[in-house]
Structure formats: C-alpha cells, structure tokens
Tab-separated table of C-alpha atoms and ligand atoms in Angstrom:
chain	number	residue	atom	x	y	z
A	1	MET	CA	0.000	0.000	0.000
A	2	LYS	CA	1.337	3.442	-0.909
A	3	PHE	CA	1.082	6.483	1.384
A	4	PHE	CA	0.755	9.883	-0.284
A	5	ILE	CA	0.521	13.138	1.638
A	6	ASP	CA	-2.253	15.496	0.593
A	7	THR	CA	-0.705	18.931	0.961
A	8	ALA	CA	1.387	21.571	-0.780
A	9	ASN	CA	3.180	22.466	2.461
A	10	LEU	CA	6.906	21.771	2.018
A	11	ASP	CA	7.616	21.343	5.762
A	12	GLU	CA	4.884	18.729	6.112
A	13	ILE	CA	6.102	16.923	2.987
A	14	ARG	CA	9.662	16.879	4.385
A	15	GLU	CA	8.440	15.611	7.771
A	16	ALA	CA	6.468	12.762	6.179
A	17	TYR	CA	9.355	11.926	3.854
A	18	ASP	CA	11.838	11.879	6.755
A	19	LEU	CA	9.635	9.329	8.510
A	20	GLY	CA	10.609	6.997	5.657
A	21	VAL	CA	7.128	5.870	4.685
A	22	LEU	CA	6.100	8.398	2.040
A	23	ASP	CA	5.482	7.309	-1.554
A	24	GLY	CA	4.161	10.520	-3.053
A	25	VAL	CA	2.282	13.807	-2.791
A	26	THR	CA	-1.091	14.984	-4.022
A	27	THR	CA	-1.929	18.638	-4.426
A	28	ASN	CA	-4.927	20.505	-5.753
A	29	PRO	CA	-5.662	24.165	-6.510
A	30	SER	CA	-7.171	24.678	-3.040
A	31	LEU	CA	-4.084	23.256	-1.305
A	32	MET	CA	-1.776	25.431	-3.443
A	33	ALA	CA	-3.862	28.516	-2.609
A	34	LYS	CA	-3.724	27.615	1.098
A	35	GLU	CA	0.084	27.886	0.914
A	36	GLY	CA	-0.217	31.257	-0.852
A	37	ILE	CA	1.261	29.902	-4.090
A	38	SER	CA	-0.079	31.844	-7.056
A	39	GLY	CA	1.063	32.932	-10.516
A	40	HIS	CA	2.347	30.600	-13.223
A	41	ASP	CA	6.067	30.734	-12.438
A	42	LYS	CA	5.638	30.371	-8.668
A	43	VAL	CA	3.270	27.435	-9.122
A	44	MET	CA	5.725	25.663	-11.431
A	45	ALA	CA	8.640	26.353	-9.061
A	46	HIS	CA	6.627	25.024	-6.137
A	47	TYR	CA	5.910	21.754	-7.941
A	48	LYS	CA	9.633	21.460	-8.668
A	49	ALA	CA	10.418	22.053	-4.978
A	50	ILE	CA	8.026	19.239	-4.026
A	51	CYS	CA	9.613	16.918	-6.608
A	52	ASP	CA	13.020	17.654	-5.124
A	53	ILE	CA	11.884	16.327	-1.723
A	54	VAL	CA	10.190	13.039	-2.633
A	55	ASP	CA	11.169	10.020	-4.738
A	56	ASP	CA	8.159	9.902	-7.097
A	57	ASN	CA	4.439	10.520	-7.619
A	58	VAL	CA	3.726	14.240	-7.361
A	59	SER	CA	0.187	14.955	-8.540
A	60	ALA	CA	-0.154	18.412	-10.110
A	61	GLU	CA	-3.642	19.463	-11.195
A	62	VAL	CA	-4.623	21.223	-14.404
A	63	ILE	CA	-6.867	24.278	-14.193
A	64	ALA	CA	-8.220	24.157	-17.750
A	65	THR	CA	-11.486	22.307	-18.299
A	66	ASP	CA	-11.321	21.954	-22.103
A	67	PHE	CA	-9.367	19.218	-23.891
A	68	GLU	CA	-6.804	21.460	-25.615
A	69	GLY	CA	-6.214	23.497	-22.479
A	70	MET	CA	-5.745	20.403	-20.338
A	71	MET	CA	-3.296	18.917	-22.864
A	72	LYS	CA	-1.252	22.127	-22.968
A	73	GLU	CA	-1.122	22.519	-19.199
A	74	GLY	CA	-0.543	18.820	-18.551
A	75	ARG	CA	2.382	18.621	-20.978
A	76	GLU	CA	3.944	21.668	-19.340
A	77	LEU	CA	3.475	20.157	-15.866
A	78	ALA	CA	4.940	16.829	-16.996
A	79	LYS	CA	8.059	18.639	-18.236
A	80	ILE	CA	8.831	19.937	-14.725
A	81	ASP	CA	10.050	16.517	-13.583
A	82	ASP	CA	9.570	12.815	-14.341
A	83	LYS	CA	7.943	12.504	-10.910
A	84	ILE	CA	4.905	14.553	-11.984
A	85	VAL	CA	1.543	12.836	-12.369
A	86	VAL	CA	-0.963	15.093	-14.174
A	87	LYS	CA	-4.188	15.408	-12.208
A	88	ILE	CA	-7.277	15.661	-14.397
A	89	PRO	CA	-10.882	16.188	-13.283
A	90	MET	CA	-13.533	13.572	-14.088
A	91	ILE	CA	-15.329	15.463	-16.848
A	92	LYS	CA	-15.905	14.564	-20.507
A	93	ASP	CA	-12.856	16.417	-21.854
A	94	GLY	CA	-10.893	15.095	-18.884
A	95	VAL	CA	-11.534	11.491	-19.961
A	96	LYS	CA	-10.335	12.363	-23.484
A	97	ALA	CA	-7.244	14.049	-22.052
A	98	ILE	CA	-6.447	11.036	-19.844
A	99	LYS	CA	-6.605	8.790	-22.911
A	100	ALA	CA	-4.329	11.148	-24.881
A	101	PHE	CA	-1.817	11.512	-22.028
A	102	THR	CA	-1.739	7.725	-21.611
A	103	GLU	CA	-0.866	7.374	-25.300
A	104	GLU	CA	1.907	9.968	-24.819
A	105	GLY	CA	3.295	8.044	-21.828
A	106	ILE	CA	2.350	10.767	-19.321
A	107	ARG	CA	0.938	9.463	-16.043
A	108	THR	CA	-2.437	10.746	-14.865
A	109	ASN	CA	-4.518	10.885	-11.703
A	110	CYS	CA	-8.247	11.210	-12.369
A	111	THR	CA	-9.665	13.374	-9.586
A	112	LEU	CA	-13.091	14.339	-8.226
A	113	VAL	CA	-14.414	10.802	-8.563
A	114	PHE	CA	-17.610	10.085	-6.640
A	115	SER	CA	-19.098	7.023	-8.356
A	116	ALA	CA	-18.068	3.576	-9.568
A	117	GLY	CA	-19.155	4.520	-13.093
A	118	GLN	CA	-16.726	7.443	-13.118
A	119	ALA	CA	-13.959	5.153	-11.845
A	120	LEU	CA	-14.705	2.629	-14.595
A	121	LEU	CA	-14.401	5.374	-17.240
A	122	ALA	CA	-11.099	6.579	-15.769
A	123	ALA	CA	-9.703	3.044	-15.942
A	124	LYS	CA	-10.953	2.530	-19.498
A	125	ALA	CA	-9.158	5.746	-20.491
A	126	GLY	CA	-5.961	4.356	-18.952
A	127	SER	CA	-5.562	6.621	-15.932
A	128	SER	CA	-2.614	5.644	-13.728
A	129	TYR	CA	-4.573	6.550	-10.586
A	130	VAL	CA	-8.220	7.161	-9.762
A	131	SER	CA	-9.064	9.392	-6.803
A	132	PRO	CA	-12.424	8.708	-5.130
A	133	PHE	CA	-13.052	11.347	-2.418
A	134	ILE	CA	-14.312	9.338	0.527
A	135	GLY	CA	-14.543	12.096	3.153
A	136	ARG	CA	-16.651	14.306	0.907
A	137	LEU	CA	-19.065	11.417	0.277
A	138	ASP	CA	-19.326	10.813	4.031
A	139	ASP	CA	-20.003	14.561	4.441
A	140	ILE	CA	-23.223	14.242	2.419
A	141	GLY	CA	-24.394	11.097	4.179
A	142	ALA	CA	-23.143	8.637	1.534
A	143	ASP	CA	-20.604	5.875	2.240
A	144	GLY	CA	-17.147	6.679	0.882
A	145	LEU	CA	-15.651	3.350	1.889
A	146	GLU	CA	-18.396	1.441	0.117
A	147	LEU	CA	-17.331	3.231	-3.075
A	148	ILE	CA	-13.699	2.167	-2.566
A	149	GLU	CA	-14.879	-1.437	-2.128
A	150	GLN	CA	-16.928	-1.262	-5.343
A	151	ILE	CA	-14.056	0.175	-7.372
A	152	VAL	CA	-11.523	-2.350	-6.030
A	153	GLN	CA	-13.941	-5.159	-6.975
A	154	ILE	CA	-14.567	-3.793	-10.492
A	155	TYR	CA	-10.871	-3.245	-11.204
A	156	ASP	CA	-10.060	-6.738	-9.887
A	157	ASN	CA	-12.756	-8.302	-12.097
A	158	TYR	CA	-11.060	-7.033	-15.245
A	159	GLY	CA	-7.451	-6.618	-14.180
A	160	PHE	CA	-7.374	-2.849	-14.775
A	161	ALA	CA	-3.912	-1.423	-14.063
A	162	THR	CA	-5.354	1.836	-12.668
A	163	GLU	CA	-4.465	2.188	-8.983
A	164	VAL	CA	-7.218	3.070	-6.513
A	165	LEU	CA	-6.042	6.175	-4.675
A	166	ALA	CA	-8.395	6.830	-1.755
A	167	ALA	CA	-8.541	10.620	-1.327
A	168	SER	CA	-10.255	12.977	1.093
A	169	VAL	CA	-9.113	10.583	3.829
A	170	ARG	CA	-9.818	12.424	7.066
A	171	HIS	CA	-8.684	10.157	9.934
A	172	THR	CA	-6.642	7.073	10.754
A	173	THR	CA	-9.733	4.840	10.842
A	174	HIS	CA	-10.461	5.834	7.231
A	175	LEU	CA	-6.884	4.910	6.340
A	176	LEU	CA	-7.055	1.520	8.046
A	177	GLN	CA	-10.436	0.727	6.490
A	178	CYS	CA	-8.965	1.549	3.067
A	179	ALA	CA	-6.103	-0.838	3.852
A	180	GLU	CA	-8.558	-3.612	4.802
A	181	ILE	CA	-10.510	-3.111	1.588
A	182	GLY	CA	-7.348	-3.173	-0.502
A	183	ALA	CA	-7.037	0.407	-1.798
A	184	ASP	CA	-3.676	0.682	-3.559
A	185	VAL	CA	-2.928	4.154	-2.197
A	186	VAL	CA	-4.246	6.584	0.403
A	187	THR	CA	-3.619	10.290	0.336
A	188	CYS	CA	-4.162	12.185	3.560
A	189	PRO	CA	-2.934	15.011	5.768
A	190	LEU	CA	0.256	14.500	7.810
A	191	LYS	CA	-1.707	14.086	11.046
A	192	VAL	CA	-3.473	11.006	9.666
A	193	ILE	CA	-0.131	9.332	8.940
A	194	THR	CA	1.434	10.293	12.281
A	195	GLY	CA	-1.837	9.294	13.982
A	196	LEU	CA	-0.950	5.695	13.162
A	197	LEU	CA	1.922	5.953	15.647
A	198	LYS	CA	-0.223	6.683	18.635
A	199	HIS	CA	-1.373	4.288	21.334
A	200	PRO	CA	-1.672	5.121	25.056
A	201	LEU	CA	-0.326	1.684	26.014
A	202	THR	CA	2.825	2.401	23.985
A	203	ASP	CA	3.340	5.663	25.875
A	204	ALA	CA	2.616	4.096	29.268
A	205	GLY	CA	4.784	1.055	28.514
A	206	LEU	CA	7.726	3.187	27.411
A	207	ALA	CA	7.451	5.423	30.489
A	208	GLN	CA	7.498	2.301	32.705
A	209	PHE	CA	10.510	0.784	30.893
A	210	LEU	CA	12.467	4.023	31.242
A	211	ALA	CA	11.517	4.422	34.922
A	212	ASP	CA	12.557	0.824	35.703
A	213	HIS	CA	15.828	1.299	33.820
A	214	ALA	CA	16.544	4.511	35.739
A	215	LYS	CA	15.810	2.791	39.080
A	216	ALA	CA	18.037	-0.189	38.279
A	217	ASN	CA	20.865	2.021	37.014
A	218	GLY	CA	20.727	4.610	39.761
B	301	G3P	O1	-7.130	14.650	-2.355
B	301	G3P	C1	-8.351	15.295	-2.299
B	301	G3P	C2	-8.446	16.069	-1.058
B	301	G3P	O2	-7.586	17.168	-1.077
B	301	G3P	C3	-9.795	16.480	-0.673
B	301	G3P	O3	-9.822	16.398	0.684
B	301	G3P	O4	-10.587	16.896	2.933
B	301	G3P	O5	-10.781	18.625	1.112
B	301	G3P	O6	-12.250	16.634	1.123
B	301	G3P	P1	-10.916	17.184	1.492
C-alpha cells in the first residue's frame, strides 16, 4: 500500500518523507492557494520544490477544463520533472485528455471521482490513478468506503492497471479501512499518517521501561 501526503506544504512533505514511509504527494488548486502559491512561475517552481523532496508521484492538477487546455497545461506540468503525475478532473474532456496523455506516456490521476461509473471510465481511459473522495461522500451522508470497495472489486474483475487512490481521507480509521478493503494508495494530511503511531499503552509502557531502567541504574 502506498502512502501519499495530501498537501502543498513543504515542511509537512519533508516531515512525512523523513519518517521513511512516504510514496508521493497529491496537491490541488485549493491546497496550493492555502500555501499562498499563485502565478504561473511560482506554481511551477513550487511543484519542482516538491519533486526535489520526494522520490516519485507528485500529482499536479490542471486548471483548464477543455481538452486542448488540459493537454497544454498537462504537458507543461509533466516537463517539470519525471515525478509529476498530471491530475485531471472527471469530466468529458478530462476522460479524453487522460486517454491522450496515456498514449503519450504521461501518467495521470483522475480526480473528483464520486461514483463507480466514473472510476470505470477513468480506468478505461488508462488513468494511472483514480481518486475517489471518501470524506466528501461521508459529508453528504453517503458511504465513501463502500465506493472504494466497489471500485476495487470492479478493477479486480477485469485486471485494470489503474491504482485506486483513496482521497479525502480524514482520519486514521479511514486509512485503516482503506487498507482492509485493498485500496492501492491513500492520500491524507500529515496528522493522519502520524496518527498511526499513537497508542496510550505504547506511551505508558515506554514510560514504565524508562523508569525501571533509571531505578536499576541509579
Ligand atoms: O485529495 C483530495 C483532497 O484534497 C480532498 O480532501 O478533505 O478537502 O475533502 P478534502
């Protein structure tokens, strides 16, 4: 299972990478804006800075919503670094763009996926990753994890190479449930990854070991 961090914050990316368990980064226009990154050159430089931290898999999202615009932006993003995966929204022109990028050998991540039908289309077009947003489905009273299960089953039935990238993962339970279901990748904030570390019995046990060691060693 791959762990991606869902942020454009360089410190958080470094911290997750230094932990030794990070396989990639996903960004989106909202996350870039949150870091105050705006303007073409600054955006491109920021993607390059992210690529310089991690080993692979940096999702960079296009802003255009028409086929030609997405192709132009995506090709420019892909030129930044071999680690770039072009993130394309699940819309009609997006499906066409995914197909075209696949034929050009450029990796894609199909984003804003909320149904199994959309995920099936993304796989048919050859997307490298599909990003179902589980937290946002939960927010409206639907079941995000059920969607992950459905997509994993459909992809398994036909041997699609597209990797299921569970996105909008909000807490460690989400992450573990995705792992049980067999999602290929999760992308989440840093606190969800570091949340996996925590258990009160670990803290209490360590405190006891250290206290006993101190007593025995004066
Ligand atoms: O990867 C998609 C993610 O950024 C959306 O997460 O928490 O805004 O729904 P969220």
